[in-house]
PDB file of C-alpha atoms in Angstrom:
ATOM      1  CA  UNK C 289      13.333 -19.962   6.209  1.00 41.00           C
ATOM      2  CA  UNK C 290      10.119 -17.925   7.192  1.00 51.00           C
ATOM      3  CA  UNK C 291       6.857 -18.855   5.644  1.00 62.00           C
ATOM      4  CA  UNK C 292       5.703 -16.213   3.173  1.00 77.00           C
ATOM      5  CA  UNK C 293       9.169 -14.789   2.359  1.00 81.00           C
ATOM      6  CA  UNK C 294      10.251 -12.419   0.986  1.00 89.00           C
ATOM      7  CA  UNK C 295       8.831  -9.761   3.181  1.00 85.00           C
ATOM      8  CA  UNK C 296       9.496  -5.985   3.509  1.00 78.00           C
ATOM      9  CA  UNK C 297      10.868  -4.767   6.912  1.00 87.00           C
ATOM     10  CA  UNK C 298      10.429  -1.034   7.283  1.00 82.00           C
ATOM     11  CA  UNK C 299       9.876   1.655   9.842  1.00 83.00           C
ATOM     12  CA  UNK C 300       6.275   1.784  11.039  1.00 77.00           C
ATOM     13  CA  UNK C 301       6.530   5.671  10.822  1.00 76.00           C
ATOM     14  CA  UNK C 302       8.726   5.864   7.756  1.00 72.00           C
ATOM     15  CA  UNK C 303       8.758   8.081   4.699  1.00 67.00           C
ATOM     16  CA  UNK C 304      10.081   7.988   1.178  1.00 63.00           C
ATOM     17  CA  UNK C 305      11.072   4.292   1.328  1.00 66.00           C
ATOM     18  CA  UNK C 306      13.917   5.222   3.715  1.00 72.00           C
ATOM     19  CA  UNK C 307      15.253   2.082   5.593  1.00 73.00           C
ATOM     20  CA  UNK C 308      13.039  -0.422   3.629  1.00 80.00           C
ATOM     21  CA  UNK C 309      14.579  -3.874   3.339  1.00 80.00           C
ATOM     22  CA  UNK C 310      13.407  -6.782   1.184  1.00 86.00           C
ATOM     23  CA  UNK C 311      14.217  -9.733   3.468  1.00 87.00           C
ATOM     24  CA  UNK C 312      14.405 -13.327   2.394  1.00 89.00           C
ATOM     25  CA  UNK C 313      14.850 -15.298   5.632  1.00 86.00           C
ATOM     26  CA  UNK C 314      13.818 -15.308   9.344  1.00 87.00           C
ATOM     27  CA  UNK C 315      17.352 -14.713  10.524  1.00 88.00           C
ATOM     28  CA  UNK C 316      17.603 -11.390   8.748  1.00 87.00           C
ATOM     29  CA  UNK C 317      14.305 -10.261  10.117  1.00 87.00           C
ATOM     30  CA  UNK C 318      15.355 -11.042  13.660  1.00 86.00           C
ATOM     31  CA  UNK C 319      18.746  -9.269  13.109  1.00 88.00           C
ATOM     32  CA  UNK C 320      16.952  -6.077  11.951  1.00 87.00           C
ATOM     33  CA  UNK C 321      14.569  -6.185  14.851  1.00 86.00           C
ATOM     34  CA  UNK C 322      17.523  -6.650  17.317  1.00 86.00           C
ATOM     35  CA  UNK C 323      19.142  -3.323  15.943  1.00 84.00           C
ATOM     36  CA  UNK C 324      16.155  -1.123  15.422  1.00 85.00           C
ATOM     37  CA  UNK C 325      12.939  -0.139  17.162  1.00 86.00           C
ATOM     38  CA  UNK C 326       9.575   0.648  15.563  1.00 84.00           C
ATOM     39  CA  UNK C 327       9.852  -1.704  12.625  1.00 87.00           C
ATOM     40  CA  UNK C 328       7.009  -3.512  10.839  1.00 83.00           C
ATOM     41  CA  UNK C 329       6.824  -6.407   8.489  1.00 86.00           C
ATOM     42  CA  UNK C 330       4.835  -6.074   5.355  1.00 81.00           C
ATOM     43  CA  UNK C 331       4.056  -8.948   2.933  1.00 83.00           C
ATOM     44  CA  UNK C 332       5.845  -8.783  -0.385  1.00 83.00           C
ATOM     45  CA  UNK C 333       3.298  -8.538  -3.098  1.00 86.00           C
ATOM     46  CA  UNK C 334       4.591  -9.269  -6.594  1.00 88.00           C
ATOM     47  CA  UNK C 335       2.293  -7.533  -8.934  1.00 92.00           C
ATOM     48  CA  UNK C 336       1.328  -4.201 -10.501  1.00 94.00           C
ATOM     49  CA  UNK C 337       1.303  -1.427  -7.832  1.00 93.00           C
ATOM     50  CA  UNK C 338      -1.689   0.910  -7.859  1.00 96.00           C
ATOM     51  CA  UNK C 339      -2.200   4.125  -6.043  1.00 94.00           C
ATOM     52  CA  UNK C 340      -5.668   5.301  -5.161  1.00 96.00           C
ATOM     53  CA  UNK C 341      -6.311   8.950  -3.916  1.00 95.00           C
ATOM     54  CA  UNK C 342      -9.572   8.908  -2.231  1.00 96.00           C
ATOM     55  CA  UNK C 343     -11.571  11.744  -0.651  1.00 96.00           C
ATOM     56  CA  UNK C 344     -14.269  10.813   1.849  1.00 96.00           C
ATOM     57  CA  UNK C 345     -16.725  13.512   3.112  1.00 96.00           C
ATOM     58  CA  UNK C 346     -15.954  14.198   6.738  1.00 94.00           C
ATOM     59  CA  UNK C 347     -19.568  14.654   7.720  1.00 94.00           C
ATOM     60  CA  UNK C 348     -21.466  12.013   5.829  1.00 94.00           C
ATOM     61  CA  UNK C 349     -18.574   9.447   5.586  1.00 92.00           C
ATOM     62  CA  UNK C 350     -19.453   8.968   1.849  1.00 94.00           C
ATOM     63  CA  UNK C 351     -16.808   8.544  -0.715  1.00 96.00           C
ATOM     64  CA  UNK C 352     -16.784  11.724  -2.923  1.00 97.00           C
ATOM     65  CA  UNK C 353     -13.947  10.850  -5.243  1.00 97.00           C
ATOM     66  CA  UNK C 354     -11.614   8.081  -6.178  1.00 97.00           C
ATOM     67  CA  UNK C 355      -8.693   8.477  -8.594  1.00 96.00           C
ATOM     68  CA  UNK C 356      -6.606   5.314  -9.415  1.00 96.00           C
ATOM     69  CA  UNK C 357      -3.340   5.040 -11.194  1.00 96.00           C
ATOM     70  CA  UNK C 358      -0.983   2.229 -12.161  1.00 95.00           C
ATOM     71  CA  UNK C 359       2.550   3.164 -10.947  1.00 91.00           C
ATOM     72  CA  UNK C 360       5.037   2.696 -13.714  1.00 83.00           C
ATOM     73  CA  UNK C 361       8.195   4.230 -12.189  1.00 79.00           C
ATOM     74  CA  UNK C 362       9.020   4.988  -8.641  1.00 70.00           C
ATOM     75  CA  UNK C 363      11.743   6.929  -6.986  1.00 69.00           C
ATOM     76  CA  UNK C 364      12.307   7.481  -3.168  1.00 62.00           C
ATOM     77  CA  UNK C 365       8.829   6.270  -2.393  1.00 64.00           C
ATOM     78  CA  UNK C 366       7.239   8.753  -4.809  1.00 67.00           C
ATOM     79  CA  UNK C 367       5.540   8.000  -8.254  1.00 72.00           C
ATOM     80  CA  UNK C 368       7.585   9.408 -11.131  1.00 73.00           C
ATOM     81  CA  UNK C 369       5.397   7.951 -13.823  1.00 83.00           C
ATOM     82  CA  UNK C 370       1.825   6.619 -13.796  1.00 86.00           C
ATOM     83  CA  UNK C 371      -1.229   6.018 -15.941  1.00 93.00           C
ATOM     84  CA  UNK C 372      -4.670   6.552 -14.683  1.00 94.00           C
ATOM     85  CA  UNK C 373      -7.417   3.994 -15.207  1.00 96.00           C
ATOM     86  CA  UNK C 374     -10.912   3.003 -14.033  1.00 97.00           C
ATOM     87  CA  UNK C 375     -12.061  -0.318 -12.735  1.00 97.00           C
ATOM     88  CA  UNK C 376     -15.465  -0.521 -11.230  1.00 97.00           C
ATOM     89  CA  UNK C 377     -14.459  -3.654  -9.278  1.00 97.00           C
ATOM     90  CA  UNK C 378     -11.632  -1.893  -7.727  1.00 98.00           C
ATOM     91  CA  UNK C 379     -13.704   1.178  -6.910  1.00 98.00           C
ATOM     92  CA  UNK C 380     -16.235  -1.094  -5.217  1.00 97.00           C
ATOM     93  CA  UNK C 381     -13.526  -2.604  -3.119  1.00 97.00           C
ATOM     94  CA  UNK C 382     -12.117   0.778  -2.139  1.00 97.00           C
ATOM     95  CA  UNK C 383     -15.525   2.117  -1.172  1.00 97.00           C
ATOM     96  CA  UNK C 384     -16.310  -0.997   0.877  1.00 97.00           C
ATOM     97  CA  UNK C 385     -12.889  -0.929   2.629  1.00 97.00           C
ATOM     98  CA  UNK C 386     -13.084   2.896   3.452  1.00 96.00           C
ATOM     99  CA  UNK C 387     -16.574   2.638   4.857  1.00 94.00           C
ATOM    100  CA  UNK C 388     -15.743  -0.477   7.042  1.00 96.00           C
ATOM    101  CA  UNK C 389     -12.522   1.117   8.323  1.00 95.00           C
ATOM    102  CA  UNK C 390     -14.218   4.545   9.055  1.00 95.00           C
ATOM    103  CA  UNK C 391     -11.820   6.710   7.131  1.00 94.00           C
ATOM    104  CA  UNK C 392     -12.709  10.314   6.535  1.00 94.00           C
ATOM    105  CA  UNK C 393     -10.963  13.091   4.605  1.00 95.00           C
ATOM    106  CA  UNK C 394      -8.174  12.564   2.179  1.00 95.00           C
ATOM    107  CA  UNK C 395      -6.393   9.172   2.043  1.00 95.00           C
ATOM    108  CA  UNK C 396      -3.876   7.555  -0.297  1.00 94.00           C
ATOM    109  CA  UNK C 397      -4.207   3.738  -0.625  1.00 95.00           C
ATOM    110  CA  UNK C 398      -1.527   1.515  -2.002  1.00 93.00           C
ATOM    111  CA  UNK C 399      -2.925  -1.561  -3.785  1.00 96.00           C
ATOM    112  CA  UNK C 400      -1.329  -4.447  -5.676  1.00 95.00           C
ATOM    113  CA  UNK C 401      -2.959  -6.233  -8.552  1.00 96.00           C
ATOM    114  CA  UNK C 402      -1.531  -9.800  -8.271  1.00 95.00           C
ATOM    115  CA  UNK C 403      -2.884 -12.158 -10.942  1.00 94.00           C
ATOM    116  CA  UNK C 404      -6.119 -10.158 -11.348  1.00 94.00           C
ATOM    117  CA  UNK C 405      -6.872 -10.007  -7.531  1.00 96.00           C
ATOM    118  CA  UNK C 406      -6.511  -6.773  -5.599  1.00 97.00           C
ATOM    119  CA  UNK C 407      -4.708  -6.612  -2.329  1.00 96.00           C
ATOM    120  CA  UNK C 408      -4.682  -3.391  -0.157  1.00 95.00           C
ATOM    121  CA  UNK C 409      -1.224  -2.849   1.098  1.00 90.00           C
ATOM    122  CA  UNK C 410      -1.297   0.399   3.138  1.00 88.00           C
ATOM    123  CA  UNK C 411      -3.156   3.604   3.807  1.00 92.00           C
ATOM    124  CA  UNK C 412      -1.719   7.013   4.436  1.00 86.00           C
ATOM    125  CA  UNK C 413      -3.743  10.186   5.522  1.00 83.00           C
ATOM    126  CA  UNK C 414      -2.755  12.253   2.399  1.00 72.00           C
ATOM    127  CA  UNK C 415      -2.907  12.327  -1.164  1.00 64.00           C
ATOM    128  CA  UNK C 416      -0.017  10.471  -2.900  1.00 60.00           C
ATOM    129  CA  UNK C 417       3.018  12.262  -4.384  1.00 55.00           C
TER     130      UNK C 417
END
């Protein structure tokens, strides 16, 4: 068995949670990779999923706005039900991450709260749906 299982195996250029597999062992990961190109492995994070819509000024590189929401219900990779919330500790993490990574414009960040600690999962160049 792989260390750090389960994991998600999904297309690197995927959309709407299509062809996403939660995988529990190394053999299955290897099988998926033998039959499909362009896959990536993402750590499985068991916690509250959070979406952050962030706008970063394209000239100054400064964060203009952060909107965070706890995702309560998902369907086909889109949030069906969510509740907005503010957490200064999370906002500071997002600002630091965005500046260090050099993002500008509109971005959607997927974050997980696992036992009170935030983990950034992925970033998309759009506002979330």
